[in-house]
């Protein structure tokens, strides 16, 4: 950990690394997400309550492409709340002094909104990876003791992905909400704010 200014807790570069399960072989056709490599760095400023997360997700498969649901949704883009292709705002959920941030597809609420927030994902080719960063000011006034971030990942499938667009960030796809049934979460361990380290 390093403290770059007063009241600032900052994790070392790639302090958390979730590698494929050891050297164990995995069946990439049956479960292509099992071997995903997630790396993350947290940088939390206790005074401003701003958390910065830098991350990478690598697809170790040799044949199966994946999509990562970190690019927000079409409604936010249409309303000008985010740029197309940029990392979207995470969903925040607090339980006591624990705060979890999530980039993922959630079931479409009822009644269905006039303009559904259709999820946008970035495609990750076999053997490739994607990087991103976002900053968020935590809600509320309770000082968090632990922080965690999760991101939704799914196998690439045009059964629930459509409208591809090439961008500077990579190939972006809009998803239907049926992807909820195929998505899996990759999560960091809990990050201890006091120590500036991820729990082992």
mmCIF file of the C-alpha atoms, coordinates in Angstrom:
data_MODEL
# 
_entry.id   MODEL 
# 
loop_
_atom_site.group_PDB 
_atom_site.id 
_atom_site.type_symbol 
_atom_site.label_atom_id 
_atom_site.label_alt_id 
_atom_site.label_comp_id 
_atom_site.label_asym_id 
_atom_site.label_entity_id 
_atom_site.label_seq_id 
_atom_site.pdbx_PDB_ins_code 
_atom_site.Cartn_x 
_atom_site.Cartn_y 
_atom_site.Cartn_z 
_atom_site.occupancy 
_atom_site.B_iso_or_equiv 
_atom_site.pdbx_formal_charge 
_atom_site.auth_seq_id 
_atom_site.auth_comp_id 
_atom_site.auth_asym_id 
_atom_site.auth_atom_id 
_atom_site.pdbx_PDB_model_num 
ATOM 1   C CA . UNK A 1 1   ? 0.000   0.000   0.000   1.00 0.00 ? 1   UNK A CA 1 
ATOM 2   C CA . UNK A 1 2   ? 1.038   3.575   -0.569  1.00 0.00 ? 2   UNK A CA 1 
ATOM 3   C CA . UNK A 1 3   ? -0.495  6.783   0.765   1.00 0.00 ? 3   UNK A CA 1 
ATOM 4   C CA . UNK A 1 4   ? -0.166  9.421   -1.927  1.00 0.00 ? 4   UNK A CA 1 
ATOM 5   C CA . UNK A 1 5   ? -1.830  12.168  0.119   1.00 0.00 ? 5   UNK A CA 1 
ATOM 6   C CA . UNK A 1 6   ? -3.473  12.689  3.489   1.00 0.00 ? 6   UNK A CA 1 
ATOM 7   C CA . UNK A 1 7   ? -6.602  10.637  4.130   1.00 0.00 ? 7   UNK A CA 1 
ATOM 8   C CA . UNK A 1 8   ? -5.934  8.587   0.998   1.00 0.00 ? 8   UNK A CA 1 
ATOM 9   C CA . UNK A 1 9   ? -5.769  4.790   0.842   1.00 0.00 ? 9   UNK A CA 1 
ATOM 10  C CA . UNK A 1 10  ? -4.276  3.392   -2.352  1.00 0.00 ? 10  UNK A CA 1 
ATOM 11  C CA . UNK A 1 11  ? -3.655  -0.196  -3.390  1.00 0.00 ? 11  UNK A CA 1 
ATOM 12  C CA . UNK A 1 12  ? -0.477  -1.223  -5.129  1.00 0.00 ? 12  UNK A CA 1 
ATOM 13  C CA . UNK A 1 13  ? -0.599  -1.900  -8.858  1.00 0.00 ? 13  UNK A CA 1 
ATOM 14  C CA . UNK A 1 14  ? -2.346  -5.229  -9.492  1.00 0.00 ? 14  UNK A CA 1 
ATOM 15  C CA . UNK A 1 15  ? -2.578  -5.908  -5.765  1.00 0.00 ? 15  UNK A CA 1 
ATOM 16  C CA . UNK A 1 16  ? -5.399  -8.336  -6.437  1.00 0.00 ? 16  UNK A CA 1 
ATOM 17  C CA . UNK A 1 17  ? -4.925  -10.954 -9.144  1.00 0.00 ? 17  UNK A CA 1 
ATOM 18  C CA . UNK A 1 18  ? -7.465  -13.686 -9.788  1.00 0.00 ? 18  UNK A CA 1 
ATOM 19  C CA . UNK A 1 19  ? -5.719  -16.089 -12.105 1.00 0.00 ? 19  UNK A CA 1 
ATOM 20  C CA . UNK A 1 20  ? -7.157  -19.217 -13.696 1.00 0.00 ? 20  UNK A CA 1 
ATOM 21  C CA . UNK A 1 21  ? -7.546  -21.926 -11.065 1.00 0.00 ? 21  UNK A CA 1 
ATOM 22  C CA . UNK A 1 22  ? -3.882  -22.804 -10.589 1.00 0.00 ? 22  UNK A CA 1 
ATOM 23  C CA . UNK A 1 23  ? -2.559  -24.923 -13.388 1.00 0.00 ? 23  UNK A CA 1 
ATOM 24  C CA . UNK A 1 24  ? -5.741  -26.989 -13.403 1.00 0.00 ? 24  UNK A CA 1 
ATOM 25  C CA . UNK A 1 25  ? -7.131  -27.691 -16.851 1.00 0.00 ? 25  UNK A CA 1 
ATOM 26  C CA . UNK A 1 26  ? -10.626 -26.439 -17.592 1.00 0.00 ? 26  UNK A CA 1 
ATOM 27  C CA . UNK A 1 27  ? -13.088 -27.407 -20.313 1.00 0.00 ? 27  UNK A CA 1 
ATOM 28  C CA . UNK A 1 28  ? -13.375 -24.136 -22.203 1.00 0.00 ? 28  UNK A CA 1 
ATOM 29  C CA . UNK A 1 29  ? -16.258 -25.370 -24.324 1.00 0.00 ? 29  UNK A CA 1 
ATOM 30  C CA . UNK A 1 30  ? -18.319 -26.427 -21.323 1.00 0.00 ? 30  UNK A CA 1 
ATOM 31  C CA . UNK A 1 31  ? -17.298 -23.559 -19.049 1.00 0.00 ? 31  UNK A CA 1 
ATOM 32  C CA . UNK A 1 32  ? -15.261 -20.880 -20.865 1.00 0.00 ? 32  UNK A CA 1 
ATOM 33  C CA . UNK A 1 33  ? -15.528 -18.412 -17.978 1.00 0.00 ? 33  UNK A CA 1 
ATOM 34  C CA . UNK A 1 34  ? -13.877 -20.725 -15.439 1.00 0.00 ? 34  UNK A CA 1 
ATOM 35  C CA . UNK A 1 35  ? -10.376 -19.711 -16.489 1.00 0.00 ? 35  UNK A CA 1 
ATOM 36  C CA . UNK A 1 36  ? -10.894 -15.932 -16.650 1.00 0.00 ? 36  UNK A CA 1 
ATOM 37  C CA . UNK A 1 37  ? -8.098  -13.825 -15.196 1.00 0.00 ? 37  UNK A CA 1 
ATOM 38  C CA . UNK A 1 38  ? -9.266  -10.768 -13.270 1.00 0.00 ? 38  UNK A CA 1 
ATOM 39  C CA . UNK A 1 39  ? -6.814  -8.175  -11.953 1.00 0.00 ? 39  UNK A CA 1 
ATOM 40  C CA . UNK A 1 40  ? -7.768  -5.027  -10.078 1.00 0.00 ? 40  UNK A CA 1 
ATOM 41  C CA . UNK A 1 41  ? -6.282  -2.041  -8.284  1.00 0.00 ? 41  UNK A CA 1 
ATOM 42  C CA . UNK A 1 42  ? -8.358  0.021   -5.806  1.00 0.00 ? 42  UNK A CA 1 
ATOM 43  C CA . UNK A 1 43  ? -7.579  3.630   -4.942  1.00 0.00 ? 43  UNK A CA 1 
ATOM 44  C CA . UNK A 1 44  ? -9.906  5.034   -2.268  1.00 0.00 ? 44  UNK A CA 1 
ATOM 45  C CA . UNK A 1 45  ? -9.861  8.601   -0.947  1.00 0.00 ? 45  UNK A CA 1 
ATOM 46  C CA . UNK A 1 46  ? -11.497 8.628   2.482   1.00 0.00 ? 46  UNK A CA 1 
ATOM 47  C CA . UNK A 1 47  ? -12.005 12.395  2.481   1.00 0.00 ? 47  UNK A CA 1 
ATOM 48  C CA . UNK A 1 48  ? -13.898 12.642  -0.816  1.00 0.00 ? 48  UNK A CA 1 
ATOM 49  C CA . UNK A 1 49  ? -15.326 9.067   -0.665  1.00 0.00 ? 49  UNK A CA 1 
ATOM 50  C CA . UNK A 1 50  ? -14.155 8.568   -4.260  1.00 0.00 ? 50  UNK A CA 1 
ATOM 51  C CA . UNK A 1 51  ? -13.098 5.069   -5.241  1.00 0.00 ? 51  UNK A CA 1 
ATOM 52  C CA . UNK A 1 52  ? -11.025 4.518   -8.365  1.00 0.00 ? 52  UNK A CA 1 
ATOM 53  C CA . UNK A 1 53  ? -10.822 1.010   -9.810  1.00 0.00 ? 53  UNK A CA 1 
ATOM 54  C CA . UNK A 1 54  ? -8.376  0.035   -12.542 1.00 0.00 ? 54  UNK A CA 1 
ATOM 55  C CA . UNK A 1 55  ? -8.825  -3.487  -13.864 1.00 0.00 ? 55  UNK A CA 1 
ATOM 56  C CA . UNK A 1 56  ? -8.208  -6.022  -16.565 1.00 0.00 ? 56  UNK A CA 1 
ATOM 57  C CA . UNK A 1 57  ? -10.098 -9.145  -17.594 1.00 0.00 ? 57  UNK A CA 1 
ATOM 58  C CA . UNK A 1 58  ? -8.245  -11.702 -19.691 1.00 0.00 ? 58  UNK A CA 1 
ATOM 59  C CA . UNK A 1 59  ? -9.842  -14.499 -21.689 1.00 0.00 ? 59  UNK A CA 1 
ATOM 60  C CA . UNK A 1 60  ? -7.473  -17.504 -21.573 1.00 0.00 ? 60  UNK A CA 1 
ATOM 61  C CA . UNK A 1 61  ? -9.584  -19.617 -23.920 1.00 0.00 ? 61  UNK A CA 1 
ATOM 62  C CA . UNK A 1 62  ? -8.085  -20.674 -27.234 1.00 0.00 ? 62  UNK A CA 1 
ATOM 63  C CA . UNK A 1 63  ? -11.401 -20.832 -29.066 1.00 0.00 ? 63  UNK A CA 1 
ATOM 64  C CA . UNK A 1 64  ? -14.275 -19.147 -27.203 1.00 0.00 ? 64  UNK A CA 1 
ATOM 65  C CA . UNK A 1 65  ? -14.846 -15.379 -27.192 1.00 0.00 ? 65  UNK A CA 1 
ATOM 66  C CA . UNK A 1 66  ? -16.349 -13.699 -24.134 1.00 0.00 ? 66  UNK A CA 1 
ATOM 67  C CA . UNK A 1 67  ? -18.210 -10.456 -23.452 1.00 0.00 ? 67  UNK A CA 1 
ATOM 68  C CA . UNK A 1 68  ? -17.711 -8.252  -20.409 1.00 0.00 ? 68  UNK A CA 1 
ATOM 69  C CA . UNK A 1 69  ? -20.664 -6.157  -19.216 1.00 0.00 ? 69  UNK A CA 1 
ATOM 70  C CA . UNK A 1 70  ? -18.824 -3.055  -18.024 1.00 0.00 ? 70  UNK A CA 1 
ATOM 71  C CA . UNK A 1 71  ? -19.890 -0.581  -20.730 1.00 0.00 ? 71  UNK A CA 1 
ATOM 72  C CA . UNK A 1 72  ? -23.137 0.710   -19.275 1.00 0.00 ? 72  UNK A CA 1 
ATOM 73  C CA . UNK A 1 73  ? -26.393 0.694   -21.208 1.00 0.00 ? 73  UNK A CA 1 
ATOM 74  C CA . UNK A 1 74  ? -28.009 2.247   -24.261 1.00 0.00 ? 74  UNK A CA 1 
ATOM 75  C CA . UNK A 1 75  ? -30.336 4.487   -22.222 1.00 0.00 ? 75  UNK A CA 1 
ATOM 76  C CA . UNK A 1 76  ? -27.419 6.149   -20.422 1.00 0.00 ? 76  UNK A CA 1 
ATOM 77  C CA . UNK A 1 77  ? -25.697 6.748   -23.766 1.00 0.00 ? 77  UNK A CA 1 
ATOM 78  C CA . UNK A 1 78  ? -28.857 8.182   -25.355 1.00 0.00 ? 78  UNK A CA 1 
ATOM 79  C CA . UNK A 1 79  ? -29.392 10.505  -22.381 1.00 0.00 ? 79  UNK A CA 1 
ATOM 80  C CA . UNK A 1 80  ? -25.793 11.730  -22.543 1.00 0.00 ? 80  UNK A CA 1 
ATOM 81  C CA . UNK A 1 81  ? -24.879 10.361  -19.110 1.00 0.00 ? 81  UNK A CA 1 
ATOM 82  C CA . UNK A 1 82  ? -21.974 8.417   -20.621 1.00 0.00 ? 82  UNK A CA 1 
ATOM 83  C CA . UNK A 1 83  ? -20.053 8.167   -23.865 1.00 0.00 ? 83  UNK A CA 1 
ATOM 84  C CA . UNK A 1 84  ? -20.583 5.151   -26.076 1.00 0.00 ? 84  UNK A CA 1 
ATOM 85  C CA . UNK A 1 85  ? -17.824 2.651   -25.362 1.00 0.00 ? 85  UNK A CA 1 
ATOM 86  C CA . UNK A 1 86  ? -16.842 4.167   -22.026 1.00 0.00 ? 86  UNK A CA 1 
ATOM 87  C CA . UNK A 1 87  ? -17.036 2.202   -18.793 1.00 0.00 ? 87  UNK A CA 1 
ATOM 88  C CA . UNK A 1 88  ? -20.466 2.738   -17.271 1.00 0.00 ? 88  UNK A CA 1 
ATOM 89  C CA . UNK A 1 89  ? -21.448 3.712   -13.750 1.00 0.00 ? 89  UNK A CA 1 
ATOM 90  C CA . UNK A 1 90  ? -21.551 0.722   -11.382 1.00 0.00 ? 90  UNK A CA 1 
ATOM 91  C CA . UNK A 1 91  ? -24.531 -0.329  -9.300  1.00 0.00 ? 91  UNK A CA 1 
ATOM 92  C CA . UNK A 1 92  ? -23.811 0.313   -5.634  1.00 0.00 ? 92  UNK A CA 1 
ATOM 93  C CA . UNK A 1 93  ? -25.119 -1.737  -2.733  1.00 0.00 ? 93  UNK A CA 1 
ATOM 94  C CA . UNK A 1 94  ? -24.220 -1.181  0.910   1.00 0.00 ? 94  UNK A CA 1 
ATOM 95  C CA . UNK A 1 95  ? -24.769 -3.551  3.781   1.00 0.00 ? 95  UNK A CA 1 
ATOM 96  C CA . UNK A 1 96  ? -23.621 -2.012  7.004   1.00 0.00 ? 96  UNK A CA 1 
ATOM 97  C CA . UNK A 1 97  ? -20.005 -0.941  6.501   1.00 0.00 ? 97  UNK A CA 1 
ATOM 98  C CA . UNK A 1 98  ? -19.510 -3.167  3.442   1.00 0.00 ? 98  UNK A CA 1 
ATOM 99  C CA . UNK A 1 99  ? -19.999 -1.646  -0.021  1.00 0.00 ? 99  UNK A CA 1 
ATOM 100 C CA . UNK A 1 100 ? -20.212 -3.713  -3.200  1.00 0.00 ? 100 UNK A CA 1 
ATOM 101 C CA . UNK A 1 101 ? -20.026 -2.172  -6.667  1.00 0.00 ? 101 UNK A CA 1 
ATOM 102 C CA . UNK A 1 102 ? -21.242 -4.123  -9.688  1.00 0.00 ? 102 UNK A CA 1 
ATOM 103 C CA . UNK A 1 103 ? -21.089 -3.856  -13.460 1.00 0.00 ? 103 UNK A CA 1 
ATOM 104 C CA . UNK A 1 104 ? -23.554 -6.454  -14.718 1.00 0.00 ? 104 UNK A CA 1 
ATOM 105 C CA . UNK A 1 105 ? -26.880 -7.116  -16.389 1.00 0.00 ? 105 UNK A CA 1 
ATOM 106 C CA . UNK A 1 106 ? -29.833 -7.096  -14.013 1.00 0.00 ? 106 UNK A CA 1 
ATOM 107 C CA . UNK A 1 107 ? -33.321 -8.453  -14.792 1.00 0.00 ? 107 UNK A CA 1 
ATOM 108 C CA . UNK A 1 108 ? -35.535 -5.927  -16.558 1.00 0.00 ? 108 UNK A CA 1 
ATOM 109 C CA . UNK A 1 109 ? -37.808 -4.306  -14.010 1.00 0.00 ? 109 UNK A CA 1 
ATOM 110 C CA . UNK A 1 110 ? -41.592 -4.296  -14.235 1.00 0.00 ? 110 UNK A CA 1 
ATOM 111 C CA . UNK A 1 111 ? -43.383 -2.409  -15.627 1.00 0.00 ? 111 UNK A CA 1 
ATOM 112 C CA . UNK A 1 112 ? -40.995 -2.297  -18.554 1.00 0.00 ? 112 UNK A CA 1 
ATOM 113 C CA . UNK A 1 113 ? -39.617 1.219   -19.069 1.00 0.00 ? 113 UNK A CA 1 
ATOM 114 C CA . UNK A 1 114 ? -40.424 3.017   -22.306 1.00 0.00 ? 114 UNK A CA 1 
ATOM 115 C CA . UNK A 1 115 ? -36.730 2.982   -23.236 1.00 0.00 ? 115 UNK A CA 1 
ATOM 116 C CA . UNK A 1 116 ? -35.215 -0.189  -21.717 1.00 0.00 ? 116 UNK A CA 1 
ATOM 117 C CA . UNK A 1 117 ? -31.622 0.169   -20.461 1.00 0.00 ? 117 UNK A CA 1 
ATOM 118 C CA . UNK A 1 118 ? -30.267 -2.360  -22.949 1.00 0.00 ? 118 UNK A CA 1 
ATOM 119 C CA . UNK A 1 119 ? -26.851 -3.542  -21.704 1.00 0.00 ? 119 UNK A CA 1 
ATOM 120 C CA . UNK A 1 120 ? -23.692 -2.853  -23.698 1.00 0.00 ? 120 UNK A CA 1 
ATOM 121 C CA . UNK A 1 121 ? -20.821 -5.343  -23.573 1.00 0.00 ? 121 UNK A CA 1 
ATOM 122 C CA . UNK A 1 122 ? -17.324 -5.435  -24.993 1.00 0.00 ? 122 UNK A CA 1 
ATOM 123 C CA . UNK A 1 123 ? -16.123 -8.545  -26.802 1.00 0.00 ? 123 UNK A CA 1 
ATOM 124 C CA . UNK A 1 124 ? -12.901 -10.209 -25.671 1.00 0.00 ? 124 UNK A CA 1 
ATOM 125 C CA . UNK A 1 125 ? -11.327 -12.522 -28.222 1.00 0.00 ? 125 UNK A CA 1 
ATOM 126 C CA . UNK A 1 126 ? -9.684  -15.828 -27.220 1.00 0.00 ? 126 UNK A CA 1 
ATOM 127 C CA . UNK A 1 127 ? -6.301  -15.194 -25.648 1.00 0.00 ? 127 UNK A CA 1 
ATOM 128 C CA . UNK A 1 128 ? -6.941  -11.457 -25.392 1.00 0.00 ? 128 UNK A CA 1 
ATOM 129 C CA . UNK A 1 129 ? -7.952  -9.095  -22.614 1.00 0.00 ? 129 UNK A CA 1 
ATOM 130 C CA . UNK A 1 130 ? -9.723  -5.849  -21.903 1.00 0.00 ? 130 UNK A CA 1 
ATOM 131 C CA . UNK A 1 131 ? -8.748  -3.078  -19.496 1.00 0.00 ? 131 UNK A CA 1 
ATOM 132 C CA . UNK A 1 132 ? -10.807 -0.355  -17.907 1.00 0.00 ? 132 UNK A CA 1 
ATOM 133 C CA . UNK A 1 133 ? -11.023 2.189   -15.155 1.00 0.00 ? 133 UNK A CA 1 
ATOM 134 C CA . UNK A 1 134 ? -13.840 3.972   -13.385 1.00 0.00 ? 134 UNK A CA 1 
ATOM 135 C CA . UNK A 1 135 ? -14.247 6.349   -10.472 1.00 0.00 ? 135 UNK A CA 1 
ATOM 136 C CA . UNK A 1 136 ? -17.315 6.610   -8.285  1.00 0.00 ? 136 UNK A CA 1 
ATOM 137 C CA . UNK A 1 137 ? -18.246 8.776   -5.319  1.00 0.00 ? 137 UNK A CA 1 
ATOM 138 C CA . UNK A 1 138 ? -19.787 6.458   -2.746  1.00 0.00 ? 138 UNK A CA 1 
ATOM 139 C CA . UNK A 1 139 ? -23.284 7.308   -1.583  1.00 0.00 ? 139 UNK A CA 1 
ATOM 140 C CA . UNK A 1 140 ? -24.363 7.911   1.990   1.00 0.00 ? 140 UNK A CA 1 
ATOM 141 C CA . UNK A 1 141 ? -22.349 9.066   4.956   1.00 0.00 ? 141 UNK A CA 1 
ATOM 142 C CA . UNK A 1 142 ? -21.278 5.814   6.641   1.00 0.00 ? 142 UNK A CA 1 
ATOM 143 C CA . UNK A 1 143 ? -17.523 5.291   6.348   1.00 0.00 ? 143 UNK A CA 1 
ATOM 144 C CA . UNK A 1 144 ? -17.006 1.947   4.590   1.00 0.00 ? 144 UNK A CA 1 
ATOM 145 C CA . UNK A 1 145 ? -14.691 -0.611  6.121   1.00 0.00 ? 145 UNK A CA 1 
ATOM 146 C CA . UNK A 1 146 ? -14.660 -2.996  3.157   1.00 0.00 ? 146 UNK A CA 1 
ATOM 147 C CA . UNK A 1 147 ? -15.128 -2.557  -0.591  1.00 0.00 ? 147 UNK A CA 1 
ATOM 148 C CA . UNK A 1 148 ? -15.617 -5.054  -3.397  1.00 0.00 ? 148 UNK A CA 1 
ATOM 149 C CA . UNK A 1 149 ? -16.213 -4.915  -7.142  1.00 0.00 ? 149 UNK A CA 1 
ATOM 150 C CA . UNK A 1 150 ? -17.913 -7.498  -9.361  1.00 0.00 ? 150 UNK A CA 1 
ATOM 151 C CA . UNK A 1 151 ? -18.310 -7.640  -13.139 1.00 0.00 ? 151 UNK A CA 1 
ATOM 152 C CA . UNK A 1 152 ? -20.583 -9.785  -15.285 1.00 0.00 ? 152 UNK A CA 1 
ATOM 153 C CA . UNK A 1 153 ? -19.040 -11.990 -17.987 1.00 0.00 ? 153 UNK A CA 1 
ATOM 154 C CA . UNK A 1 154 ? -20.708 -14.318 -20.485 1.00 0.00 ? 154 UNK A CA 1 
ATOM 155 C CA . UNK A 1 155 ? -19.756 -16.462 -23.475 1.00 0.00 ? 155 UNK A CA 1 
ATOM 156 C CA . UNK A 1 156 ? -20.139 -14.613 -26.778 1.00 0.00 ? 156 UNK A CA 1 
ATOM 157 C CA . UNK A 1 157 ? -23.410 -15.721 -28.387 1.00 0.00 ? 157 UNK A CA 1 
ATOM 158 C CA . UNK A 1 158 ? -25.429 -13.908 -31.054 1.00 0.00 ? 158 UNK A CA 1 
ATOM 159 C CA . UNK A 1 159 ? -28.523 -15.515 -29.549 1.00 0.00 ? 159 UNK A CA 1 
ATOM 160 C CA . UNK A 1 160 ? -28.545 -12.684 -27.009 1.00 0.00 ? 160 UNK A CA 1 
ATOM 161 C CA . UNK A 1 161 ? -26.072 -10.212 -28.555 1.00 0.00 ? 161 UNK A CA 1 
ATOM 162 C CA . UNK A 1 162 ? -26.820 -7.921  -31.498 1.00 0.00 ? 162 UNK A CA 1 
ATOM 163 C CA . UNK A 1 163 ? -25.969 -4.576  -33.127 1.00 0.00 ? 163 UNK A CA 1 
ATOM 164 C CA . UNK A 1 164 ? -22.160 -4.793  -33.178 1.00 0.00 ? 164 UNK A CA 1 
ATOM 165 C CA . UNK A 1 165 ? -20.180 -1.566  -33.327 1.00 0.00 ? 165 UNK A CA 1 
ATOM 166 C CA . UNK A 1 166 ? -16.455 -1.120  -33.707 1.00 0.00 ? 166 UNK A CA 1 
ATOM 167 C CA . UNK A 1 167 ? -14.949 1.463   -31.397 1.00 0.00 ? 167 UNK A CA 1 
ATOM 168 C CA . UNK A 1 168 ? -11.557 2.608   -30.173 1.00 0.00 ? 168 UNK A CA 1 
ATOM 169 C CA . UNK A 1 169 ? -12.101 0.448   -27.098 1.00 0.00 ? 169 UNK A CA 1 
ATOM 170 C CA . UNK A 1 170 ? -13.038 -2.692  -29.030 1.00 0.00 ? 170 UNK A CA 1 
ATOM 171 C CA . UNK A 1 171 ? -16.088 -4.341  -30.544 1.00 0.00 ? 171 UNK A CA 1 
ATOM 172 C CA . UNK A 1 172 ? -19.236 -3.398  -28.622 1.00 0.00 ? 172 UNK A CA 1 
ATOM 173 C CA . UNK A 1 173 ? -22.467 -5.370  -28.607 1.00 0.00 ? 173 UNK A CA 1 
ATOM 174 C CA . UNK A 1 174 ? -25.943 -4.645  -27.290 1.00 0.00 ? 174 UNK A CA 1 
ATOM 175 C CA . UNK A 1 175 ? -27.460 -7.493  -25.290 1.00 0.00 ? 175 UNK A CA 1 
ATOM 176 C CA . UNK A 1 176 ? -30.985 -8.662  -24.630 1.00 0.00 ? 176 UNK A CA 1 
ATOM 177 C CA . UNK A 1 177 ? -31.987 -9.238  -21.028 1.00 0.00 ? 177 UNK A CA 1 
ATOM 178 C CA . UNK A 1 178 ? -32.022 -13.004 -21.547 1.00 0.00 ? 178 UNK A CA 1 
ATOM 179 C CA . UNK A 1 179 ? -28.256 -12.818 -21.017 1.00 0.00 ? 179 UNK A CA 1 
ATOM 180 C CA . UNK A 1 180 ? -28.999 -12.705 -17.278 1.00 0.00 ? 180 UNK A CA 1 
ATOM 181 C CA . UNK A 1 181 ? -29.354 -16.500 -17.430 1.00 0.00 ? 181 UNK A CA 1 
ATOM 182 C CA . UNK A 1 182 ? -25.888 -16.907 -18.994 1.00 0.00 ? 182 UNK A CA 1 
ATOM 183 C CA . UNK A 1 183 ? -23.909 -14.271 -17.123 1.00 0.00 ? 183 UNK A CA 1 
ATOM 184 C CA . UNK A 1 184 ? -21.449 -15.088 -14.362 1.00 0.00 ? 184 UNK A CA 1 
ATOM 185 C CA . UNK A 1 185 ? -19.888 -12.712 -11.870 1.00 0.00 ? 185 UNK A CA 1 
ATOM 186 C CA . UNK A 1 186 ? -16.168 -12.236 -11.388 1.00 0.00 ? 186 UNK A CA 1 
ATOM 187 C CA . UNK A 1 187 ? -15.501 -10.527 -8.051  1.00 0.00 ? 187 UNK A CA 1 
ATOM 188 C CA . UNK A 1 188 ? -12.482 -9.179  -6.240  1.00 0.00 ? 188 UNK A CA 1 
ATOM 189 C CA . UNK A 1 189 ? -12.001 -10.208 -2.635  1.00 0.00 ? 189 UNK A CA 1 
ATOM 190 C CA . UNK A 1 190 ? -13.040 -7.635  -0.045  1.00 0.00 ? 190 UNK A CA 1 
ATOM 191 C CA . UNK A 1 191 ? -10.703 -4.655  0.115   1.00 0.00 ? 191 UNK A CA 1 
ATOM 192 C CA . UNK A 1 192 ? -9.939  -3.493  3.653   1.00 0.00 ? 192 UNK A CA 1 
ATOM 193 C CA . UNK A 1 193 ? -9.962  0.307   3.679   1.00 0.00 ? 193 UNK A CA 1 
ATOM 194 C CA . UNK A 1 194 ? -7.889  0.601   6.866   1.00 0.00 ? 194 UNK A CA 1 
ATOM 195 C CA . UNK A 1 195 ? -5.011  -1.525  5.598   1.00 0.00 ? 195 UNK A CA 1 
ATOM 196 C CA . UNK A 1 196 ? -5.325  -0.733  1.897   1.00 0.00 ? 196 UNK A CA 1 
ATOM 197 C CA . UNK A 1 197 ? -5.109  -4.448  1.077   1.00 0.00 ? 197 UNK A CA 1 
ATOM 198 C CA . UNK A 1 198 ? -7.355  -7.138  -0.334  1.00 0.00 ? 198 UNK A CA 1 
ATOM 199 C CA . UNK A 1 199 ? -8.330  -9.911  2.022   1.00 0.00 ? 199 UNK A CA 1 
ATOM 200 C CA . UNK A 1 200 ? -6.700  -13.231 1.182   1.00 0.00 ? 200 UNK A CA 1 
# 
